[in-house]
mmCIF file with all atom_site columns, C-alpha atoms in Angstrom:
data_model
loop_
_atom_site.group_PDB
_atom_site.id
_atom_site.type_symbol
_atom_site.label_atom_id
_atom_site.label_alt_id
_atom_site.label_comp_id
_atom_site.label_asym_id
_atom_site.label_entity_id
_atom_site.label_seq_id
_atom_site.pdbx_PDB_ins_code
_atom_site.Cartn_x
_atom_site.Cartn_y
_atom_site.Cartn_z
_atom_site.occupancy
_atom_site.B_iso_or_equiv
_atom_site.pdbx_formal_charge
_atom_site.auth_seq_id
_atom_site.auth_comp_id
_atom_site.auth_asym_id
_atom_site.auth_atom_id
_atom_site.pdbx_PDB_model_num
ATOM 1   C CA . UNK A 1 1   ? 81.130  132.079 125.697 1.00 40.00 ? 77  UNK A CA 1
ATOM 2   C CA . UNK A 1 2   ? 84.715  132.676 127.092 1.00 41.00 ? 78  UNK A CA 1
ATOM 3   C CA . UNK A 1 3   ? 85.903  130.239 129.680 1.00 41.00 ? 79  UNK A CA 1
ATOM 4   C CA . UNK A 1 4   ? 87.780  131.854 132.528 1.00 38.00 ? 80  UNK A CA 1
ATOM 5   C CA . UNK A 1 5   ? 87.974  128.685 134.786 1.00 40.00 ? 81  UNK A CA 1
ATOM 6   C CA . UNK A 1 6   ? 91.429  127.141 134.427 1.00 40.00 ? 82  UNK A CA 1
ATOM 7   C CA . UNK A 1 7   ? 92.210  123.632 135.126 1.00 41.00 ? 83  UNK A CA 1
ATOM 8   C CA . UNK A 1 8   ? 95.590  122.041 136.227 1.00 41.00 ? 84  UNK A CA 1
ATOM 9   C CA . UNK A 1 9   ? 97.351  119.491 134.152 1.00 45.00 ? 85  UNK A CA 1
ATOM 10  C CA . UNK A 1 10  ? 100.400 117.849 136.071 1.00 51.00 ? 86  UNK A CA 1
ATOM 11  C CA . UNK A 1 11  ? 101.063 121.216 137.828 1.00 50.00 ? 87  UNK A CA 1
ATOM 12  C CA . UNK A 1 12  ? 100.583 123.710 134.908 1.00 57.00 ? 88  UNK A CA 1
ATOM 13  C CA . UNK A 1 13  ? 97.655  125.865 134.005 1.00 62.00 ? 89  UNK A CA 1
ATOM 14  C CA . UNK A 1 14  ? 96.601  125.319 130.288 1.00 76.00 ? 90  UNK A CA 1
ATOM 15  C CA . UNK A 1 15  ? 95.768  128.648 128.589 1.00 88.00 ? 91  UNK A CA 1
ATOM 16  C CA . UNK A 1 16  ? 95.658  130.413 125.414 1.00 90.00 ? 92  UNK A CA 1
ATOM 17  C CA . UNK A 1 17  ? 95.796  134.123 124.950 1.00 93.00 ? 93  UNK A CA 1
ATOM 18  C CA . UNK A 1 18  ? 94.592  135.930 121.973 1.00 94.00 ? 94  UNK A CA 1
ATOM 19  C CA . UNK A 1 19  ? 94.049  139.654 120.937 1.00 95.00 ? 95  UNK A CA 1
ATOM 20  C CA . UNK A 1 20  ? 90.513  140.247 120.751 1.00 95.00 ? 96  UNK A CA 1
ATOM 21  C CA . UNK A 1 21  ? 88.283  143.158 119.766 1.00 95.00 ? 97  UNK A CA 1
ATOM 22  C CA . UNK A 1 22  ? 84.810  144.330 121.241 1.00 95.00 ? 98  UNK A CA 1
ATOM 23  C CA . UNK A 1 23  ? 82.264  144.224 118.338 1.00 95.00 ? 99  UNK A CA 1
ATOM 24  C CA . UNK A 1 24  ? 80.418  147.106 120.055 1.00 95.00 ? 100 UNK A CA 1
ATOM 25  C CA . UNK A 1 25  ? 83.091  149.714 120.728 1.00 94.00 ? 101 UNK A CA 1
ATOM 26  C CA . UNK A 1 26  ? 86.111  148.338 118.759 1.00 94.00 ? 102 UNK A CA 1
ATOM 27  C CA . UNK A 1 27  ? 88.326  148.259 121.903 1.00 94.00 ? 103 UNK A CA 1
ATOM 28  C CA . UNK A 1 28  ? 91.146  145.733 121.541 1.00 94.00 ? 104 UNK A CA 1
ATOM 29  C CA . UNK A 1 29  ? 92.552  143.677 124.452 1.00 94.00 ? 105 UNK A CA 1
ATOM 30  C CA . UNK A 1 30  ? 94.329  140.507 125.246 1.00 93.00 ? 106 UNK A CA 1
ATOM 31  C CA . UNK A 1 31  ? 92.012  137.863 126.536 1.00 93.00 ? 107 UNK A CA 1
ATOM 32  C CA . UNK A 1 32  ? 93.119  134.613 128.294 1.00 92.00 ? 108 UNK A CA 1
ATOM 33  C CA . UNK A 1 33  ? 91.055  131.400 127.460 1.00 92.00 ? 109 UNK A CA 1
ATOM 34  C CA . UNK A 1 34  ? 91.742  128.682 130.046 1.00 90.00 ? 110 UNK A CA 1
ATOM 35  C CA . UNK A 1 35  ? 89.765  125.827 128.689 1.00 87.00 ? 111 UNK A CA 1
ATOM 36  C CA . UNK A 1 36  ? 89.005  124.315 125.271 1.00 88.00 ? 112 UNK A CA 1
ATOM 37  C CA . UNK A 1 37  ? 87.548  124.939 123.018 1.00 89.00 ? 113 UNK A CA 1
ATOM 38  C CA . UNK A 1 38  ? 89.558  127.909 122.133 1.00 91.00 ? 114 UNK A CA 1
ATOM 39  C CA . UNK A 1 39  ? 87.923  130.491 119.786 1.00 93.00 ? 115 UNK A CA 1
ATOM 40  C CA . UNK A 1 40  ? 88.809  130.386 116.215 1.00 93.00 ? 116 UNK A CA 1
ATOM 41  C CA . UNK A 1 41  ? 89.462  133.579 114.127 1.00 94.00 ? 117 UNK A CA 1
ATOM 42  C CA . UNK A 1 42  ? 85.953  134.810 113.251 1.00 92.00 ? 118 UNK A CA 1
ATOM 43  C CA . UNK A 1 43  ? 84.103  133.286 116.255 1.00 94.00 ? 119 UNK A CA 1
ATOM 44  C CA . UNK A 1 44  ? 81.836  135.426 118.466 1.00 95.00 ? 120 UNK A CA 1
ATOM 45  C CA . UNK A 1 45  ? 82.117  135.137 122.234 1.00 94.00 ? 121 UNK A CA 1
ATOM 46  C CA . UNK A 1 46  ? 81.137  137.152 125.200 1.00 94.00 ? 122 UNK A CA 1
ATOM 47  C CA . UNK A 1 47  ? 83.630  139.002 127.404 1.00 93.00 ? 123 UNK A CA 1
ATOM 48  C CA . UNK A 1 48  ? 83.523  141.842 129.817 1.00 94.00 ? 124 UNK A CA 1
ATOM 49  C CA . UNK A 1 49  ? 84.465  145.111 128.011 1.00 94.00 ? 125 UNK A CA 1
ATOM 50  C CA . UNK A 1 50  ? 85.977  147.773 130.462 1.00 92.00 ? 126 UNK A CA 1
ATOM 51  C CA . UNK A 1 51  ? 85.219  150.584 127.890 1.00 93.00 ? 127 UNK A CA 1
ATOM 52  C CA . UNK A 1 52  ? 81.423  149.558 127.411 1.00 94.00 ? 128 UNK A CA 1
ATOM 53  C CA . UNK A 1 53  ? 81.246  148.474 131.028 1.00 95.00 ? 129 UNK A CA 1
ATOM 54  C CA . UNK A 1 54  ? 79.266  145.440 130.248 1.00 94.00 ? 130 UNK A CA 1
ATOM 55  C CA . UNK A 1 55  ? 79.553  141.944 128.815 1.00 95.00 ? 131 UNK A CA 1
ATOM 56  C CA . UNK A 1 56  ? 79.689  142.357 125.076 1.00 95.00 ? 132 UNK A CA 1
ATOM 57  C CA . UNK A 1 57  ? 80.353  140.308 122.004 1.00 95.00 ? 133 UNK A CA 1
ATOM 58  C CA . UNK A 1 58  ? 84.084  140.034 121.068 1.00 95.00 ? 134 UNK A CA 1
ATOM 59  C CA . UNK A 1 59  ? 86.048  138.441 118.144 1.00 96.00 ? 135 UNK A CA 1
ATOM 60  C CA . UNK A 1 60  ? 89.575  137.474 117.644 1.00 95.00 ? 136 UNK A CA 1
ATOM 61  C CA . UNK A 1 61  ? 91.587  140.102 115.619 1.00 95.00 ? 137 UNK A CA 1
ATOM 62  C CA . UNK A 1 62  ? 93.804  139.110 112.793 1.00 95.00 ? 138 UNK A CA 1
ATOM 63  C CA . UNK A 1 63  ? 97.434  139.146 114.256 1.00 94.00 ? 139 UNK A CA 1
ATOM 64  C CA . UNK A 1 64  ? 100.456 137.751 112.523 1.00 95.00 ? 140 UNK A CA 1
ATOM 65  C CA . UNK A 1 65  ? 100.105 134.701 114.782 1.00 92.00 ? 141 UNK A CA 1
ATOM 66  C CA . UNK A 1 66  ? 96.571  134.299 113.765 1.00 94.00 ? 142 UNK A CA 1
ATOM 67  C CA . UNK A 1 67  ? 97.321  134.691 110.049 1.00 96.00 ? 143 UNK A CA 1
ATOM 68  C CA . UNK A 1 68  ? 100.081 132.097 110.245 1.00 96.00 ? 144 UNK A CA 1
ATOM 69  C CA . UNK A 1 69  ? 97.625  129.707 111.943 1.00 94.00 ? 145 UNK A CA 1
ATOM 70  C CA . UNK A 1 70  ? 95.171  130.247 109.153 1.00 96.00 ? 146 UNK A CA 1
ATOM 71  C CA . UNK A 1 71  ? 97.869  129.671 106.561 1.00 97.00 ? 147 UNK A CA 1
ATOM 72  C CA . UNK A 1 72  ? 98.906  126.402 108.365 1.00 95.00 ? 148 UNK A CA 1
ATOM 73  C CA . UNK A 1 73  ? 95.267  125.357 108.177 1.00 95.00 ? 149 UNK A CA 1
ATOM 74  C CA . UNK A 1 74  ? 94.870  126.062 104.695 1.00 96.00 ? 150 UNK A CA 1
ATOM 75  C CA . UNK A 1 75  ? 98.124  124.374 103.666 1.00 96.00 ? 151 UNK A CA 1
ATOM 76  C CA . UNK A 1 76  ? 96.967  121.258 105.622 1.00 96.00 ? 152 UNK A CA 1
ATOM 77  C CA . UNK A 1 77  ? 93.621  121.318 103.905 1.00 96.00 ? 153 UNK A CA 1
ATOM 78  C CA . UNK A 1 78  ? 95.176  121.716 100.515 1.00 97.00 ? 154 UNK A CA 1
ATOM 79  C CA . UNK A 1 79  ? 97.553  118.798 101.267 1.00 97.00 ? 155 UNK A CA 1
ATOM 80  C CA . UNK A 1 80  ? 94.632  116.572 102.295 1.00 97.00 ? 156 UNK A CA 1
ATOM 81  C CA . UNK A 1 81  ? 92.585  117.597 99.157  1.00 98.00 ? 157 UNK A CA 1
ATOM 82  C CA . UNK A 1 82  ? 95.360  116.805 96.798  1.00 97.00 ? 158 UNK A CA 1
ATOM 83  C CA . UNK A 1 83  ? 95.713  113.336 98.428  1.00 97.00 ? 159 UNK A CA 1
ATOM 84  C CA . UNK A 1 84  ? 91.907  112.887 98.217  1.00 98.00 ? 160 UNK A CA 1
ATOM 85  C CA . UNK A 1 85  ? 91.761  113.911 94.607  1.00 98.00 ? 161 UNK A CA 1
ATOM 86  C CA . UNK A 1 86  ? 94.751  111.716 93.531  1.00 97.00 ? 162 UNK A CA 1
ATOM 87  C CA . UNK A 1 87  ? 93.293  108.512 95.459  1.00 97.00 ? 163 UNK A CA 1
ATOM 88  C CA . UNK A 1 88  ? 89.925  109.307 93.715  1.00 97.00 ? 164 UNK A CA 1
ATOM 89  C CA . UNK A 1 89  ? 91.603  109.122 90.370  1.00 97.00 ? 165 UNK A CA 1
ATOM 90  C CA . UNK A 1 90  ? 92.468  105.440 91.095  1.00 96.00 ? 166 UNK A CA 1
ATOM 91  C CA . UNK A 1 91  ? 89.267  104.653 93.061  1.00 96.00 ? 167 UNK A CA 1
ATOM 92  C CA . UNK A 1 92  ? 91.038  104.395 96.532  1.00 97.00 ? 168 UNK A CA 1
ATOM 93  C CA . UNK A 1 93  ? 89.429  104.914 99.724  1.00 97.00 ? 169 UNK A CA 1
ATOM 94  C CA . UNK A 1 94  ? 91.260  107.333 102.134 1.00 97.00 ? 170 UNK A CA 1
ATOM 95  C CA . UNK A 1 95  ? 91.260  107.855 105.905 1.00 96.00 ? 171 UNK A CA 1
ATOM 96  C CA . UNK A 1 96  ? 93.225  110.361 107.815 1.00 96.00 ? 172 UNK A CA 1
ATOM 97  C CA . UNK A 1 97  ? 94.477  109.490 111.339 1.00 94.00 ? 173 UNK A CA 1
ATOM 98  C CA . UNK A 1 98  ? 96.536  112.050 113.104 1.00 91.00 ? 174 UNK A CA 1
ATOM 99  C CA . UNK A 1 99  ? 99.476  112.969 110.690 1.00 91.00 ? 175 UNK A CA 1
ATOM 100 C CA . UNK A 1 100 ? 99.215  109.717 108.705 1.00 95.00 ? 176 UNK A CA 1
ATOM 101 C CA . UNK A 1 101 ? 96.837  108.839 105.757 1.00 97.00 ? 177 UNK A CA 1
ATOM 102 C CA . UNK A 1 102 ? 95.553  105.186 105.387 1.00 96.00 ? 178 UNK A CA 1
ATOM 103 C CA . UNK A 1 103 ? 94.809  104.320 101.626 1.00 97.00 ? 179 UNK A CA 1
ATOM 104 C CA . UNK A 1 104 ? 92.674  101.303 100.986 1.00 95.00 ? 180 UNK A CA 1
ATOM 105 C CA . UNK A 1 105 ? 92.877  99.813  97.491  1.00 94.00 ? 181 UNK A CA 1
ATOM 106 C CA . UNK A 1 106 ? 90.944  96.748  96.133  1.00 91.00 ? 182 UNK A CA 1
ATOM 107 C CA . UNK A 1 107 ? 94.092  94.581  97.209  1.00 89.00 ? 183 UNK A CA 1
ATOM 108 C CA . UNK A 1 108 ? 95.407  96.010  100.429 1.00 89.00 ? 184 UNK A CA 1
ATOM 109 C CA . UNK A 1 109 ? 95.802  98.824  102.885 1.00 93.00 ? 185 UNK A CA 1
ATOM 110 C CA . UNK A 1 110 ? 98.879  101.287 102.885 1.00 95.00 ? 186 UNK A CA 1
ATOM 111 C CA . UNK A 1 111 ? 99.926  103.850 105.421 1.00 96.00 ? 187 UNK A CA 1
ATOM 112 C CA . UNK A 1 112 ? 102.273 106.832 105.518 1.00 96.00 ? 188 UNK A CA 1
ATOM 113 C CA . UNK A 1 113 ? 102.878 110.082 107.297 1.00 96.00 ? 189 UNK A CA 1
ATOM 114 C CA . UNK A 1 114 ? 102.086 112.661 104.684 1.00 95.00 ? 190 UNK A CA 1
ATOM 115 C CA . UNK A 1 115 ? 103.921 115.636 106.376 1.00 94.00 ? 191 UNK A CA 1
ATOM 116 C CA . UNK A 1 116 ? 107.590 114.448 105.964 1.00 94.00 ? 192 UNK A CA 1
ATOM 117 C CA . UNK A 1 117 ? 109.852 114.740 103.076 1.00 92.00 ? 193 UNK A CA 1
ATOM 118 C CA . UNK A 1 118 ? 111.344 111.253 103.499 1.00 95.00 ? 194 UNK A CA 1
ATOM 119 C CA . UNK A 1 119 ? 108.319 108.844 103.483 1.00 95.00 ? 195 UNK A CA 1
ATOM 120 C CA . UNK A 1 120 ? 108.166 105.354 105.170 1.00 94.00 ? 196 UNK A CA 1
ATOM 121 C CA . UNK A 1 121 ? 105.370 103.433 103.361 1.00 95.00 ? 197 UNK A CA 1
ATOM 122 C CA . UNK A 1 122 ? 103.488 100.662 105.377 1.00 92.00 ? 198 UNK A CA 1
ATOM 123 C CA . UNK A 1 123 ? 101.869 97.942  103.582 1.00 90.00 ? 199 UNK A CA 1
ATOM 124 C CA . UNK A 1 124 ? 99.304  95.218  104.507 1.00 84.00 ? 200 UNK A CA 1
ATOM 125 C CA . UNK A 1 125 ? 100.992 91.922  104.731 1.00 73.00 ? 201 UNK A CA 1
ATOM 126 C CA . UNK A 1 126 ? 99.861  89.288  102.306 1.00 71.00 ? 202 UNK A CA 1
ATOM 127 C CA . UNK A 1 127 ? 100.971 86.610  104.554 1.00 67.00 ? 203 UNK A CA 1
ATOM 128 C CA . UNK A 1 128 ? 99.378  87.206  107.929 1.00 70.00 ? 204 UNK A CA 1
ATOM 129 C CA . UNK A 1 129 ? 102.013 85.067  109.684 1.00 69.00 ? 205 UNK A CA 1
ATOM 130 C CA . UNK A 1 130 ? 105.678 86.025  109.509 1.00 68.00 ? 206 UNK A CA 1
ATOM 131 C CA . UNK A 1 131 ? 107.246 82.763  108.231 1.00 69.00 ? 207 UNK A CA 1
ATOM 132 C CA . UNK A 1 132 ? 110.730 83.665  109.802 1.00 74.00 ? 208 UNK A CA 1
ATOM 133 C CA . UNK A 1 133 ? 109.308 84.490  113.427 1.00 73.00 ? 209 UNK A CA 1
ATOM 134 C CA . UNK A 1 134 ? 105.796 82.859  113.245 1.00 72.00 ? 210 UNK A CA 1
ATOM 135 C CA . UNK A 1 135 ? 104.313 85.977  114.762 1.00 73.00 ? 211 UNK A CA 1
ATOM 136 C CA . UNK A 1 136 ? 101.265 87.763  113.488 1.00 71.00 ? 212 UNK A CA 1
ATOM 137 C CA . UNK A 1 137 ? 102.159 90.372  110.700 1.00 71.00 ? 213 UNK A CA 1
ATOM 138 C CA . UNK A 1 138 ? 99.505  92.966  109.980 1.00 77.00 ? 214 UNK A CA 1
ATOM 139 C CA . UNK A 1 139 ? 101.927 95.070  107.958 1.00 81.00 ? 215 UNK A CA 1
ATOM 140 C CA . UNK A 1 140 ? 105.417 95.495  106.834 1.00 82.00 ? 216 UNK A CA 1
ATOM 141 C CA . UNK A 1 141 ? 107.535 98.419  105.534 1.00 84.00 ? 217 UNK A CA 1
ATOM 142 C CA . UNK A 1 142 ? 107.438 98.590  101.844 1.00 90.00 ? 218 UNK A CA 1
ATOM 143 C CA . UNK A 1 143 ? 110.254 101.024 101.715 1.00 92.00 ? 219 UNK A CA 1
ATOM 144 C CA . UNK A 1 144 ? 111.856 103.510 104.227 1.00 92.00 ? 220 UNK A CA 1
ATOM 145 C CA . UNK A 1 145 ? 112.597 107.233 104.167 1.00 94.00 ? 221 UNK A CA 1
ATOM 146 C CA . UNK A 1 146 ? 112.247 107.636 100.417 1.00 93.00 ? 222 UNK A CA 1
ATOM 147 C CA . UNK A 1 147 ? 112.206 111.235 99.219  1.00 96.00 ? 223 UNK A CA 1
ATOM 148 C CA . UNK A 1 148 ? 108.839 111.437 97.709  1.00 95.00 ? 224 UNK A CA 1
ATOM 149 C CA . UNK A 1 149 ? 105.817 113.563 97.486  1.00 95.00 ? 225 UNK A CA 1
ATOM 150 C CA . UNK A 1 150 ? 102.414 112.131 98.622  1.00 96.00 ? 226 UNK A CA 1
ATOM 151 C CA . UNK A 1 151 ? 101.162 111.981 95.154  1.00 96.00 ? 227 UNK A CA 1
ATOM 152 C CA . UNK A 1 152 ? 104.254 110.010 94.054  1.00 97.00 ? 228 UNK A CA 1
ATOM 153 C CA . UNK A 1 153 ? 103.546 107.657 96.829  1.00 96.00 ? 229 UNK A CA 1
ATOM 154 C CA . UNK A 1 154 ? 100.027 107.214 95.578  1.00 97.00 ? 230 UNK A CA 1
ATOM 155 C CA . UNK A 1 155 ? 101.242 106.661 92.148  1.00 97.00 ? 231 UNK A CA 1
ATOM 156 C CA . UNK A 1 156 ? 103.629 103.981 93.421  1.00 96.00 ? 232 UNK A CA 1
ATOM 157 C CA . UNK A 1 157 ? 100.851 102.276 95.299  1.00 96.00 ? 233 UNK A CA 1
ATOM 158 C CA . UNK A 1 158 ? 98.675  102.249 91.977  1.00 96.00 ? 234 UNK A CA 1
ATOM 159 C CA . UNK A 1 159 ? 101.505 100.902 90.103  1.00 96.00 ? 235 UNK A CA 1
ATOM 160 C CA . UNK A 1 160 ? 102.209 98.202  92.921  1.00 93.00 ? 236 UNK A CA 1
ATOM 161 C CA . UNK A 1 161 ? 98.579  97.125  92.916  1.00 91.00 ? 237 UNK A CA 1
ATOM 162 C CA . UNK A 1 162 ? 98.476  96.937  89.061  1.00 92.00 ? 238 UNK A CA 1
ATOM 163 C CA . UNK A 1 163 ? 101.641 94.640  89.238  1.00 90.00 ? 239 UNK A CA 1
ATOM 164 C CA . UNK A 1 164 ? 100.096 92.547  92.049  1.00 87.00 ? 240 UNK A CA 1
ATOM 165 C CA . UNK A 1 165 ? 96.859  92.143  90.080  1.00 86.00 ? 241 UNK A CA 1
ATOM 166 C CA . UNK A 1 166 ? 98.872  90.814  87.066  1.00 89.00 ? 242 UNK A CA 1
ATOM 167 C CA . UNK A 1 167 ? 101.113 88.428  89.432  1.00 83.00 ? 243 UNK A CA 1
ATOM 168 C CA . UNK A 1 168 ? 98.819  87.010  92.024  1.00 80.00 ? 244 UNK A CA 1
ATOM 169 C CA . UNK A 1 169 ? 100.527 85.384  95.061  1.00 73.00 ? 245 UNK A CA 1
ATOM 170 C CA . UNK A 1 170 ? 100.107 81.614  95.730  1.00 67.00 ? 246 UNK A CA 1
ATOM 171 C CA . UNK A 1 171 ? 98.388  80.636  98.832  1.00 55.00 ? 247 UNK A CA 1
ATOM 172 C CA . UNK A 1 172 ? 100.349 80.202  102.043 1.00 48.00 ? 248 UNK A CA 1
ATOM 173 C CA . UNK A 1 173 ? 100.331 76.836  103.393 1.00 44.00 ? 249 UNK A CA 1
#
């Protein structure tokens, strides 16, 4: 059901406007949605149709903007699936958080933004206390702004874990 009651956020009215089509008569018109959830392409919702003179079922039409939105969603899903598949090859666990991926290996956690071309990789610290500062250190930067693909980063993580497994660290005093 379309929502036509808006809400104010810091002095502005939040709204999305989409071209929609009546499923009864085929009339197309612009419909303003003032509250989330906004309809996705293919969703069916009720709106008053001036041609039918009644509340009828409508759906979003496939505009260039909608097609671009669908392409972006498909690209994101493909990228996430590529990461999941590559991590599965090595037996790593994966969590997505906003634009970052958190990879858990048998030895540590790793995190990076998988949308950028120059990746900064965060690695779980072996020593939980920074010996120089004495402060708690959950993670450190393994490398900063390297031009790598997400699959190359995952291969780096696998190589690092294999090296770390062959060279265990001594316990911290």
